[in-house]
Short mmCIF file of C-alpha atoms in Angstrom, two decimals:
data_model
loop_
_atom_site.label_atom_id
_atom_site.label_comp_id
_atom_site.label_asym_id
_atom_site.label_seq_id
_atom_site.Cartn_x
_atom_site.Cartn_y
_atom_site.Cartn_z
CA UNK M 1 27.41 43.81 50.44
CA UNK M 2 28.37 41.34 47.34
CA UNK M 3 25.87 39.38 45.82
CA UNK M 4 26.35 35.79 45.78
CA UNK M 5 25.36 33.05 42.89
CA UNK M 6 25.35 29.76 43.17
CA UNK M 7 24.16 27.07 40.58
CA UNK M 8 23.30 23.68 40.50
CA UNK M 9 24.49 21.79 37.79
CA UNK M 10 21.00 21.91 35.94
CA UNK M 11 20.95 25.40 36.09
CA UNK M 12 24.22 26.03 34.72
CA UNK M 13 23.59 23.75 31.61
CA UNK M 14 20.54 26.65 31.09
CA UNK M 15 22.68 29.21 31.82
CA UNK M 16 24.97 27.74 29.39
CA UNK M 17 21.89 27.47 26.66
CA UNK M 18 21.10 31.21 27.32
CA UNK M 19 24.43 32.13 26.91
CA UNK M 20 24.76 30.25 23.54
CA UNK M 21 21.30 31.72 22.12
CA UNK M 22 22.24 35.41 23.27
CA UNK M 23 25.65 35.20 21.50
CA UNK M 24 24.06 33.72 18.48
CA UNK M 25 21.10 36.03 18.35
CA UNK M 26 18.59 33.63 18.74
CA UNK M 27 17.82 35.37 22.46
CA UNK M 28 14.25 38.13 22.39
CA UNK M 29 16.61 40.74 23.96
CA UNK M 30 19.26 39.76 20.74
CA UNK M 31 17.42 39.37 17.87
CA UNK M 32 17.41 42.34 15.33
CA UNK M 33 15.76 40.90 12.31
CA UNK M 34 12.94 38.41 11.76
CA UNK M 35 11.82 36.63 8.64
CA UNK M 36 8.39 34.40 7.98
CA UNK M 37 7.81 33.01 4.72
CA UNK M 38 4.27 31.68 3.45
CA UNK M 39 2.81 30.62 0.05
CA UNK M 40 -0.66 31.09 -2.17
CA UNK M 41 -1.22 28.88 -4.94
CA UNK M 42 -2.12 30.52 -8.32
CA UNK M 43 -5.66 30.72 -7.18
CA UNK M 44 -4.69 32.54 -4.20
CA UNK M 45 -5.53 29.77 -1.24
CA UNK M 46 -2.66 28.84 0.93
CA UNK M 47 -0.16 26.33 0.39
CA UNK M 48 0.96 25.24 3.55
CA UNK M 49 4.54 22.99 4.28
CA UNK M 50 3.43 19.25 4.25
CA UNK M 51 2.97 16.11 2.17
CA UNK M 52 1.32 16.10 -1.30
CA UNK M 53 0.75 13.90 -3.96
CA UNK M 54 3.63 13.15 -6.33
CA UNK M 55 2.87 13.66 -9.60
CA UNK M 56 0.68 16.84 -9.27
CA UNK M 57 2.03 20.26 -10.29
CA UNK M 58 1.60 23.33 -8.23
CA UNK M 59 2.53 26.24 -11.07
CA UNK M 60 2.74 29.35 -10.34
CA UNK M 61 3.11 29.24 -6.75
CA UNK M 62 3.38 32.52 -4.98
CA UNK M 63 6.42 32.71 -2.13
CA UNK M 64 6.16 35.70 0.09
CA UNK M 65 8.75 37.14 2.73
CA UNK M 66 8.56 39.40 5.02
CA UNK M 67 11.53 40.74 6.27
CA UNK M 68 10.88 42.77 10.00
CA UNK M 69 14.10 44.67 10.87
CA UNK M 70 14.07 45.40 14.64
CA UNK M 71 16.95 47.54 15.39
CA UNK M 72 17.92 48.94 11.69
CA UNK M 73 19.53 51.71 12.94
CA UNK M 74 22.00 49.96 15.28
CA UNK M 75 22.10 46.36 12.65
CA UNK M 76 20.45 47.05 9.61
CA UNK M 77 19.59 44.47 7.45
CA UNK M 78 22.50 43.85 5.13
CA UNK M 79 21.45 40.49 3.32
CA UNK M 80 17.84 39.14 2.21
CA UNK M 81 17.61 35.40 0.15
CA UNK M 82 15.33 32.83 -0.60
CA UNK M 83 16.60 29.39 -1.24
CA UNK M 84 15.59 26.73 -3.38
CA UNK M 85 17.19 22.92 -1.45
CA UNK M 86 20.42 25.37 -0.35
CA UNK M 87 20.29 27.03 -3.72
CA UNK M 88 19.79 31.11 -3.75
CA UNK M 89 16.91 31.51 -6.55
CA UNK M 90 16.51 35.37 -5.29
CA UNK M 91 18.41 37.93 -3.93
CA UNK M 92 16.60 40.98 -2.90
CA UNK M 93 17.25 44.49 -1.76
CA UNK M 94 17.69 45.09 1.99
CA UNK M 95 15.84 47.69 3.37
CA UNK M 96 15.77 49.45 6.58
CA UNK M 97 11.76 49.18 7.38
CA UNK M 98 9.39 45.98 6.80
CA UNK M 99 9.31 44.79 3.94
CA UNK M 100 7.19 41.85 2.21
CA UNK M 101 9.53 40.08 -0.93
CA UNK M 102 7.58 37.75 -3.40
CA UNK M 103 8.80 35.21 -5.73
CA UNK M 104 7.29 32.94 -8.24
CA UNK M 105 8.03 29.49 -8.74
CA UNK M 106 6.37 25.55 -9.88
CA UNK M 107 6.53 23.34 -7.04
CA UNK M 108 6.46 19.43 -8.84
CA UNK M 109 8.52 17.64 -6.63
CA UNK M 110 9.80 17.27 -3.03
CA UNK M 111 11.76 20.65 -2.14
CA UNK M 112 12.56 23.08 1.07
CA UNK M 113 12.04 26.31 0.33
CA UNK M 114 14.39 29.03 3.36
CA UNK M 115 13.85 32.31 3.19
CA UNK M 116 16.89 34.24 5.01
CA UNK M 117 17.49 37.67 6.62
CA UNK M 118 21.05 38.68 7.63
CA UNK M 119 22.15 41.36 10.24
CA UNK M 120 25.39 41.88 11.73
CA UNK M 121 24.60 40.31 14.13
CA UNK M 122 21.98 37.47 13.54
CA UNK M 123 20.81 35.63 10.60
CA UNK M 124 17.17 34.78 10.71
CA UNK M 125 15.53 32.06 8.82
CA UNK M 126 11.86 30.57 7.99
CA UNK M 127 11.58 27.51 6.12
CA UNK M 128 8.35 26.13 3.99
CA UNK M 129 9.09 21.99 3.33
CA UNK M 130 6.91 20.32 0.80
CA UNK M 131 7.14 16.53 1.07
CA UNK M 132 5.59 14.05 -2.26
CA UNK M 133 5.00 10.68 -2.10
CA UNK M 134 3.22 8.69 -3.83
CA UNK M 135 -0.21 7.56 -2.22
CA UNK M 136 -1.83 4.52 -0.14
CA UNK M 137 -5.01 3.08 -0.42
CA UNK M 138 -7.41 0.93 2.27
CA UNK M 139 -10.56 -0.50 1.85
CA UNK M 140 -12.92 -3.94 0.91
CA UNK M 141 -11.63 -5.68 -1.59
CA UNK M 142 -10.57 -9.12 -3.22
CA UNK M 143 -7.89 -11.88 -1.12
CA UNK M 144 -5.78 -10.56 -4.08
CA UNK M 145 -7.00 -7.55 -5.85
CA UNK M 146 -6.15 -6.30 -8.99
CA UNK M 147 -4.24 -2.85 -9.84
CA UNK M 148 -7.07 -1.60 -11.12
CA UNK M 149 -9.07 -2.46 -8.03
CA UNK M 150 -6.12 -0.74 -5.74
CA UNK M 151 -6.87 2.52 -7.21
CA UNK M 152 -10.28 2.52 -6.96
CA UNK M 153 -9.88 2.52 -3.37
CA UNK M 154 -9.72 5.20 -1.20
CA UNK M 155 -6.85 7.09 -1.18
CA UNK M 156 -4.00 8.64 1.30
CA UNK M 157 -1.56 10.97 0.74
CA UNK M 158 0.69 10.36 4.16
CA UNK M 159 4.31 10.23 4.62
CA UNK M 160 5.53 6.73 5.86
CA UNK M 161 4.86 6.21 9.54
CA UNK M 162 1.63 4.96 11.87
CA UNK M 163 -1.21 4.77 9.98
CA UNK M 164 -4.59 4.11 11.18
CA UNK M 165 -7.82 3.18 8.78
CA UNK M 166 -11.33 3.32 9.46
CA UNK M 167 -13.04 0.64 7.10
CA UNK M 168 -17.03 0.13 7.35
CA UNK M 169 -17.49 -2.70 5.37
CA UNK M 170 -18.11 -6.39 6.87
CA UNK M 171 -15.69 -7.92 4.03
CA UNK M 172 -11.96 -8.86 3.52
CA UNK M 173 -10.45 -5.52 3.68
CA UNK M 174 -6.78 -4.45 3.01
CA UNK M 175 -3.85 -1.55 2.56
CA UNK M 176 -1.39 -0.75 -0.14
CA UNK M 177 1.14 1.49 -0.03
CA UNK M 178 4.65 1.92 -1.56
CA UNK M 179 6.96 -1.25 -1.58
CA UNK M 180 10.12 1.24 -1.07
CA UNK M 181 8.92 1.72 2.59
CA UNK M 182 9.50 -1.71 3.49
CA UNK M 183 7.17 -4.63 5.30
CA UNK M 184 4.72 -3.79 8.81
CA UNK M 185 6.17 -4.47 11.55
CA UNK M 186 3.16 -4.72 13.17
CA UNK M 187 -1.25 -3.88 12.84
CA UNK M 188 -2.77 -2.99 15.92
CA UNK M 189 -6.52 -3.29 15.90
CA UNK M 190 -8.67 -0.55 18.29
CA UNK M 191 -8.55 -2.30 21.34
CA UNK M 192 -4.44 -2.42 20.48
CA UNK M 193 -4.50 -5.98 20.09
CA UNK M 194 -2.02 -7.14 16.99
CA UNK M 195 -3.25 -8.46 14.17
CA UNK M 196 -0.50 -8.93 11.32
CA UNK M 197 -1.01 -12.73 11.18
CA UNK M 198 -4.60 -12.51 9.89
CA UNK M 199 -3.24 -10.37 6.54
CA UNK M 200 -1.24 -11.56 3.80
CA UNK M 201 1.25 -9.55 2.18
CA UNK M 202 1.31 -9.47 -1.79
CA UNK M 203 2.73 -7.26 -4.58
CA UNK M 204 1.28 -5.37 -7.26
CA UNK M 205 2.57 -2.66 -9.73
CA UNK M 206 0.87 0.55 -9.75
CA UNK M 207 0.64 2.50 -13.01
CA UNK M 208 0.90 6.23 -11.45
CA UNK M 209 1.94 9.62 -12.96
CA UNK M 210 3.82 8.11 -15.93
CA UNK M 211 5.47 5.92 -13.87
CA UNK M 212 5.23 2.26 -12.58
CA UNK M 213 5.27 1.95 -8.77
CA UNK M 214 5.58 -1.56 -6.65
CA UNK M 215 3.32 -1.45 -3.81
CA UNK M 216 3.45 -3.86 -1.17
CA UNK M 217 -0.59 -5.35 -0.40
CA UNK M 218 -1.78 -6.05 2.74
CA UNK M 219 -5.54 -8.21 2.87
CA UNK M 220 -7.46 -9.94 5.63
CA UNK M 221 -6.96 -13.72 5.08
CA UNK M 222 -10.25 -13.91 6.00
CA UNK M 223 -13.55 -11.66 5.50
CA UNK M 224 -14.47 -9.42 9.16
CA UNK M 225 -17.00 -10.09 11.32
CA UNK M 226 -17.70 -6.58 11.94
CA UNK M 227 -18.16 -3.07 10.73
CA UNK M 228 -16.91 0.23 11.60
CA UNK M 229 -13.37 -0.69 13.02
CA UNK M 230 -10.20 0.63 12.26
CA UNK M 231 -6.50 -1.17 11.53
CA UNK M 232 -3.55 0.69 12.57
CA UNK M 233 -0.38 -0.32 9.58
CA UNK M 234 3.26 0.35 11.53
CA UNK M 235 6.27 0.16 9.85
#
């Protein structure tokens, strides 16, 4: 008897996905080679992808990368890197059992760090991003405080995007943050209700690692009647 198949059209666009990940050896029953990368600092804690303050150094930084070949007898590894923004800063030896790689570098600035495994038949990647930006800062203060006063405040280290504050202080409060970002759009209080018309925006120029920054100022018009409430800034 012949076996019949037939396949709706949402199965064939997954039949069409496992097709495409099989050829490119993306598939479990395809893959003969992984990589993972990870990162110490010079004192040997982690250092993790994510966002960190610009202007800080991280020397010394530790890269490691293990390279796991699964088949090396049938696809041995033929090709081991690790990249620097698309840049090789490595090339290592390939070998035919697992293998850890380490490199040394400073991290001082926004950079994607890809370490790469090649077989005949797959190329495997793992990728370590570190994002810096310059912080933000929230809490009481002045209807216009000074740059001096900004810094004092508490301070973020977030990429751009929803931000939500806790302040705890019954006083005019406010948040600064990089003028390169652009104005709110909108600042939701807890209970989601929108509050942008209560703050005004002002400027101030940040003196921060070497450099002068423009920050954009956001403060309560006038002081809050309550404590223990949080703003959420959208851009």
């Amino acid at each position: 008897m012949t076996n019949s198949l037939r396949l709706n059209n949402q199965n064939q666009n997954s039949l069409r996905v496992w097709e495409l990940i099989g050829a490119g050896g993306g598939g479990e029953s395809g893959n003969t080679v992984t990589v993972s990368l990870s990162a110490k600092k010079s004192d040997g804690t982690n250092f993790p992808a994510g966002v960190y303050e610009k202007g800080i150094s991280y020397n010394g930084v530790v890269f490691s990368m293990k390279v796991t070949p699964l088949k090396p007898s049938e696809s041995p590894v033929t090709s081991a890197k690790l990249y620097k923004d698309g840049t090789a800063v490595q090339t290592f030896t390939p070998s035919s059992s697992v293998v850890t790689y380490t490199h040394t570098a400073d991290v001082i600035g926004t950079c994607t760090y890809k370490g790469e495994a090649k077989t005949a038949k797959q190329t495997a990647v793992s990728s370590l991003r570190y994002t810096f930006v310059d912080p933000m800062f929230y809490g009481a203060c002045d209807i216009t405080p000074t740059a001096a006063e900004i810094v004092n405040l508490t301070k973020l280290v977030k990429a751009k995007g929803k931000i939500t504050c806790n302040y705890t202080s019954n006083t005019r409060v406010c948040f600064c943050y990089p003028k390169e970002y652009g104005a709110l759009t909108s600042i939701l209080d807890d209970m989601k209700f929108e509050y942008i018309y209560a703050f005004e925006q002002t400027e101030a120029t940040l003196s921060l690692h070497g450099d002068s920054v423009d920050y954009y100022v956001y403060t309560t018009i006038d002081e809050a009647m309550i404590d223990d409430f949080n703003y959420t800034f959208i851009f």
